[in-house]
Amino acid sequence: MAGEKDQPYRKETWAEAAQRLRKEDLGDPAIVICILGGMKFQNADSESLVEAAAKSLSASLGDDVRFVTGGMLGVQEKFAKCCGDGSKVYNLLPIGESSGFGIGADIHAGADLEERKGIFGQLGDIYITVEGGPGVAQEARAGHERGAAVIPFKRTGGASGGMFHFPEAALEKPRFSTDEQWELLGKKDASVEESAEALAAITIACVTHRQRQPSFWELIDELIGVDRATLTKALGAVLTILILISGGLIYREISRERYELALLHGGFLLLVFGLIGSVAWVVSEASRLEDEKRNGPSENSAAQKKAN
């Protein structure tokens, strides 16, 4: 059985496989929207909801967006067959398998279903979920944990309704959605058209926020290929060494009563502390910008923009 999400698939991790798919198979799109759902419709309205949402999203989003399914029956097949002419639809399957949908392009990664699920969880910028069981909840968690947006069609129940350890934070209204739109995703007595339009509007708003300029950390990754955690740890280690060296030099000069040199080393130590403060501010600001990219601007940020 496959292990954690960074377990190698052949000579690449699941994240690396997902990046390769984006560039080589999907044409390096701005946004990838992954569709998650059960293999058999359980809710009476779910099939109609998927059909209406697929048609609306296909008509509303441009050619820089790709829709990716896992090539499964039920929700994913229905979405693929209702998503326009299928030119923006891709079905990710384990190597050697076929979706049989007759629409969209089949792409392949992973030796088996578990590996394919792992890669799928690393692929999308946005995950739309309809119904679903533990597998849907697992893939939604994987996407959510790495910062992807997860939009659950809550009224359809199952994982999308919060079962099977579905990520709790994904059930809360994101900033890019209005209260009314988010309520319609879970309101069972709303019409199919109203709920589908709300899902489409939320997704489109999310796409708009994510199509802004790349974040600070994405630019760093392009330049040096080091992830945030590794870079932060490396900077922390370097700064700690500098503090220890400075402290040792200050102590040595004071013990020798060379106070001018001690003050010189003290000035250097102050510069190191200033650098630490600058790094902390950059990390905090980068995290805030990435959060806004994922969820939309905060209320304070929006108020400031209006004031300006």
Coordinates of C-alpha atoms in Angstrom, one line a residue:
M1 CA 0.0 0.0 0.0
A2 CA 1.2 3.5 -0.7
G3 CA 2.5 5.6 2.2
E4 CA 2.7 9.3 2.8
K5 CA 2.2 11.9 0.1
D6 CA 5.9 12.3 -0.5
Q7 CA 6.5 8.6 -1.2
P8 CA 8.4 8.3 -4.5
Y9 CA 6.5 7.2 -7.5
R10 CA 9.3 5.7 -9.6
K11 CA 12.0 8.4 -9.4
E12 CA 9.6 11.2 -8.5
T13 CA 7.5 12.2 -5.5
W14 CA 3.7 12.6 -5.9
A15 CA 4.2 16.3 -5.9
E16 CA 6.8 16.1 -8.7
A17 CA 4.5 13.8 -10.7
A18 CA 1.7 16.3 -10.4
Q19 CA 4.0 19.2 -11.6
R20 CA 5.1 17.1 -14.5
L21 CA 1.5 16.4 -15.5
R22 CA 0.6 20.1 -15.3
K23 CA 3.4 21.0 -17.7
E24 CA 3.5 18.0 -20.1
D25 CA -0.1 16.8 -20.2
L26 CA -2.2 19.7 -19.2
G27 CA -0.3 22.4 -21.1
D28 CA 0.8 24.3 -17.9
P29 CA -2.6 25.9 -17.2
A30 CA -3.1 28.8 -14.8
I31 CA -5.7 26.8 -12.8
V32 CA -6.4 23.1 -12.4
I33 CA -9.9 22.3 -11.0
C34 CA -10.2 18.7 -9.7
I35 CA -13.6 17.0 -9.5
L36 CA -14.2 14.6 -6.6
G37 CA -17.3 12.5 -5.9
G38 CA -18.8 9.1 -5.4
M39 CA -19.0 6.4 -8.0
K40 CA -22.8 6.1 -7.6
F41 CA -25.2 8.9 -7.0
Q42 CA -26.9 8.6 -3.5
N43 CA -28.8 11.9 -3.4
A44 CA -31.8 12.4 -5.7
D45 CA -30.6 15.9 -6.8
S46 CA -26.9 15.2 -7.1
E47 CA -26.8 14.2 -10.8
S48 CA -28.7 17.2 -11.8
L49 CA -26.5 19.4 -9.7
V50 CA -23.4 18.1 -11.3
E51 CA -24.8 18.5 -14.8
A52 CA -25.8 22.1 -14.2
A53 CA -22.6 23.0 -12.5
A54 CA -20.4 21.5 -15.2
K55 CA -22.3 23.3 -17.9
S56 CA -22.0 26.7 -16.1
L57 CA -18.3 26.3 -15.3
S58 CA -17.4 25.2 -18.8
A59 CA -19.2 28.2 -20.3
S60 CA -17.8 30.7 -17.7
L61 CA -14.1 29.8 -17.4
G62 CA -11.5 30.3 -20.1
D63 CA -8.9 28.2 -21.9
D64 CA -6.3 28.7 -19.1
V65 CA -8.4 26.5 -16.8
R66 CA -8.4 22.7 -16.9
F67 CA -10.9 20.3 -15.3
V68 CA -9.4 17.0 -14.1
T69 CA -11.4 13.9 -13.0
G70 CA -10.1 10.6 -11.7
G71 CA -11.7 8.7 -14.5
M72 CA -14.3 7.2 -12.2
L73 CA -18.0 6.4 -12.7
G74 CA -20.7 8.5 -11.1
V75 CA -19.9 12.1 -10.3
Q76 CA -16.7 12.4 -12.3
E77 CA -18.1 10.8 -15.5
K78 CA -21.2 12.9 -15.3
F79 CA -19.2 16.1 -14.9
A80 CA -16.9 15.2 -17.8
K81 CA -19.8 14.4 -20.2
C82 CA -21.6 17.7 -19.3
C83 CA -18.5 20.0 -19.4
G84 CA -18.9 21.5 -22.9
D85 CA -17.1 19.8 -25.7
G86 CA -14.7 18.1 -23.4
S87 CA -11.7 20.1 -24.7
K88 CA -10.8 21.3 -21.1
V89 CA -11.4 17.9 -19.5
Y90 CA -8.7 15.5 -18.5
N91 CA -9.1 12.1 -16.8
L92 CA -6.2 11.0 -14.6
L93 CA -5.8 7.3 -14.3
P94 CA -3.2 4.7 -13.3
I95 CA -0.8 3.7 -16.0
G96 CA -2.4 1.3 -18.5
E97 CA -6.1 2.1 -17.6
S98 CA -8.8 3.9 -19.6
S99 CA -11.8 6.0 -18.4
G100 CA -14.0 4.9 -21.2
F101 CA -15.8 8.2 -21.0
G102 CA -15.5 8.9 -24.7
I103 CA -14.9 12.6 -23.8
G104 CA -11.9 14.5 -22.5
A105 CA -8.3 13.2 -22.7
D106 CA -7.0 10.4 -20.5
I107 CA -3.7 11.1 -18.8
H108 CA -1.7 8.6 -16.7
A109 CA 0.3 8.6 -13.5
G110 CA 0.8 6.1 -10.7
A111 CA 1.1 2.3 -10.9
D112 CA -2.2 1.7 -9.1
L113 CA -5.2 3.5 -7.7
E114 CA -3.6 4.5 -4.4
E115 CA -0.7 6.2 -6.2
R116 CA -3.0 7.9 -8.6
K117 CA -5.0 9.2 -5.6
G118 CA -1.8 10.5 -4.0
I119 CA -0.9 12.4 -7.2
F120 CA -4.4 13.6 -7.7
G121 CA -4.3 15.2 -4.2
Q122 CA -1.2 17.1 -5.3
L123 CA -2.5 18.3 -8.7
G124 CA -5.4 20.7 -8.2
D125 CA -5.6 24.4 -7.3
I126 CA -9.3 23.9 -6.5
Y127 CA -11.2 20.7 -5.6
I128 CA -15.0 20.5 -6.0
T129 CA -16.6 17.7 -4.1
V130 CA -20.0 16.0 -4.5
E131 CA -21.2 13.3 -2.1
G132 CA -18.3 10.8 -1.7
G133 CA -16.9 8.4 0.9
P134 CA -13.6 8.0 2.7
G135 CA -11.6 8.2 -0.6
V136 CA -13.1 11.6 -1.5
A137 CA -12.4 12.9 2.0
Q138 CA -8.8 11.6 1.8
E139 CA -8.1 13.4 -1.5
A140 CA -9.8 16.6 -0.3
R141 CA -7.6 16.5 2.9
A142 CA -4.5 16.1 0.8
G143 CA -5.4 19.1 -1.4
H144 CA -6.5 21.3 1.6
E145 CA -3.3 20.5 3.6
R146 CA -1.1 21.9 0.9
G147 CA -3.2 25.1 0.4
A148 CA -5.6 24.2 -2.4
A149 CA -9.2 25.5 -2.1
V150 CA -11.8 22.9 -1.4
I151 CA -15.4 23.7 -2.3
P152 CA -17.9 21.0 -1.0
F153 CA -21.4 20.7 -2.4
K154 CA -22.6 20.2 1.1
R155 CA -26.2 19.5 0.3
T156 CA -25.3 16.3 -1.4
G157 CA -24.1 14.7 1.9
G158 CA -21.5 12.0 2.4
A159 CA -17.9 13.4 2.6
S160 CA -19.1 16.6 1.1
G161 CA -21.4 17.0 4.0
G162 CA -18.6 16.6 6.5
M163 CA -18.4 12.9 7.0
F164 CA -15.3 10.6 6.9
H165 CA -12.9 13.1 8.4
F166 CA -13.5 15.6 5.7
P167 CA -11.4 18.7 6.4
E168 CA -13.4 20.8 8.8
A169 CA -11.9 24.1 7.7
A170 CA -13.1 23.4 4.2
L171 CA -16.7 23.4 5.4
E172 CA -16.4 27.0 6.6
K173 CA -17.2 29.9 4.3
P174 CA -14.1 31.2 2.4
R175 CA -13.6 34.9 1.9
F176 CA -14.2 34.7 -1.8
S177 CA -17.8 33.5 -1.2
T178 CA -20.8 35.5 -0.1
D179 CA -22.9 34.2 2.8
E180 CA -25.9 33.6 0.4
Q181 CA -23.8 31.6 -2.0
W182 CA -22.2 29.4 0.7
E183 CA -25.7 28.8 2.2
L184 CA -27.0 27.6 -1.1
L185 CA -24.3 24.9 -1.3
G186 CA -25.9 23.3 1.8
K187 CA -29.5 24.2 1.4
K188 CA -31.4 21.1 0.3
D189 CA -34.7 22.9 -0.4
A190 CA -33.0 25.4 -2.8
S191 CA -33.5 24.7 -6.5
V192 CA -30.9 22.8 -8.5
E193 CA -30.3 25.9 -10.6
E194 CA -29.8 28.2 -7.6
S195 CA -27.3 25.8 -5.9
A196 CA -25.4 25.1 -9.2
E197 CA -25.1 28.8 -10.0
A198 CA -23.8 29.4 -6.4
L199 CA -21.2 26.8 -6.9
A200 CA -20.1 28.2 -10.2
A201 CA -20.0 31.7 -8.8
I202 CA -17.8 30.7 -5.8
T203 CA -15.5 28.7 -8.1
I204 CA -15.1 31.6 -10.5
A205 CA -14.4 34.0 -7.7
C206 CA -11.7 31.6 -6.4
V207 CA -10.2 31.3 -9.8
T208 CA -10.0 35.1 -10.1
H209 CA -8.1 35.3 -6.8
R210 CA -5.7 32.6 -7.7
Q211 CA -4.8 34.0 -11.1
R212 CA -3.0 36.9 -9.5
Q213 CA 0.8 37.3 -9.5
P214 CA 2.8 34.4 -8.1
S215 CA 3.6 34.6 -4.4
F216 CA 7.0 35.5 -2.8
W217 CA 7.6 31.8 -2.0
E218 CA 6.6 30.7 -5.5
L219 CA 9.2 33.1 -7.0
I220 CA 11.8 31.8 -4.5
D221 CA 11.0 28.2 -5.5
E222 CA 11.4 29.1 -9.2
L223 CA 14.8 30.7 -8.5
I224 CA 16.4 28.2 -6.1
G225 CA 14.0 25.2 -5.9
V226 CA 13.9 25.2 -2.1
D227 CA 10.6 24.9 -0.2
R228 CA 9.6 27.3 2.5
A229 CA 10.2 25.0 5.4
T230 CA 13.7 24.1 4.3
L231 CA 14.6 27.7 3.5
T232 CA 13.3 28.9 6.9
K233 CA 15.2 26.2 8.8
A234 CA 18.4 27.1 6.9
L235 CA 18.1 30.8 7.6
G236 CA 17.3 30.0 11.3
A237 CA 20.4 27.9 11.5
V238 CA 22.7 30.5 9.9
L239 CA 21.3 33.3 12.1
T240 CA 21.7 31.2 15.3
I241 CA 25.3 30.6 14.4
L242 CA 25.9 34.3 13.8
I243 CA 24.4 35.1 17.2
L244 CA 26.6 32.5 19.0
I245 CA 29.7 33.8 17.3
S246 CA 28.9 37.4 18.1
G247 CA 28.1 36.6 21.7
G248 CA 31.3 34.7 22.0
L249 CA 33.4 37.6 20.6
I250 CA 31.7 40.2 22.8
Y251 CA 32.4 38.1 25.9
R252 CA 36.0 37.6 24.9
E253 CA 36.6 41.3 24.3
I254 CA 34.9 42.3 27.6
S255 CA 37.0 39.7 29.5
R256 CA 40.1 41.3 27.9
E257 CA 38.8 44.8 28.7
R258 CA 38.8 45.8 25.1
Y259 CA 35.5 47.5 25.2
E260 CA 35.7 49.3 21.9
L261 CA 36.0 46.0 20.1
A262 CA 33.2 44.6 22.3
L263 CA 31.0 47.5 21.2
L264 CA 31.9 46.8 17.6
H265 CA 30.8 43.2 17.9
G266 CA 27.7 44.4 19.8
G267 CA 26.8 46.5 16.8
F268 CA 27.1 43.5 14.5
L269 CA 24.9 41.6 16.9
L270 CA 22.2 44.3 16.7
L271 CA 22.4 44.0 12.9
V272 CA 21.8 40.3 13.2
F273 CA 18.7 40.9 15.3
G274 CA 17.5 43.4 12.8
L275 CA 18.0 40.8 10.1
I276 CA 16.0 38.3 12.1
G277 CA 13.1 40.8 12.4
S278 CA 13.2 41.5 8.7
V279 CA 13.1 37.7 7.9
A280 CA 10.2 37.2 10.3
W281 CA 8.3 40.1 8.7
V282 CA 8.9 38.7 5.1
V283 CA 7.7 35.3 6.2
S284 CA 4.6 36.7 7.9
E285 CA 3.8 39.0 4.9
A286 CA 4.3 36.1 2.4
S287 CA 2.0 33.9 4.4
R288 CA -0.6 36.6 4.5
L289 CA -0.4 37.2 0.7
E290 CA -0.7 33.4 0.1
D291 CA -3.7 33.2 2.4
E292 CA -5.4 36.1 0.4
K293 CA -4.6 34.3 -2.8
R294 CA -6.2 31.1 -1.5
N295 CA -9.2 32.7 0.3
G296 CA -9.5 36.2 -1.0
P297 CA -8.6 39.4 0.8
S298 CA -9.4 39.7 4.5
E299 CA -12.0 42.2 5.7
N300 CA -9.3 44.6 6.8
S301 CA -7.5 44.4 3.5
A302 CA -10.7 45.0 1.6
A303 CA -11.6 48.0 3.8
Q304 CA -8.1 49.5 3.2
K305 CA -8.5 49.1 -0.5
K306 CA -11.9 50.8 -0.5
A307 CA -10.5 53.6 1.6
N308 CA -7.6 54.2 -0.8

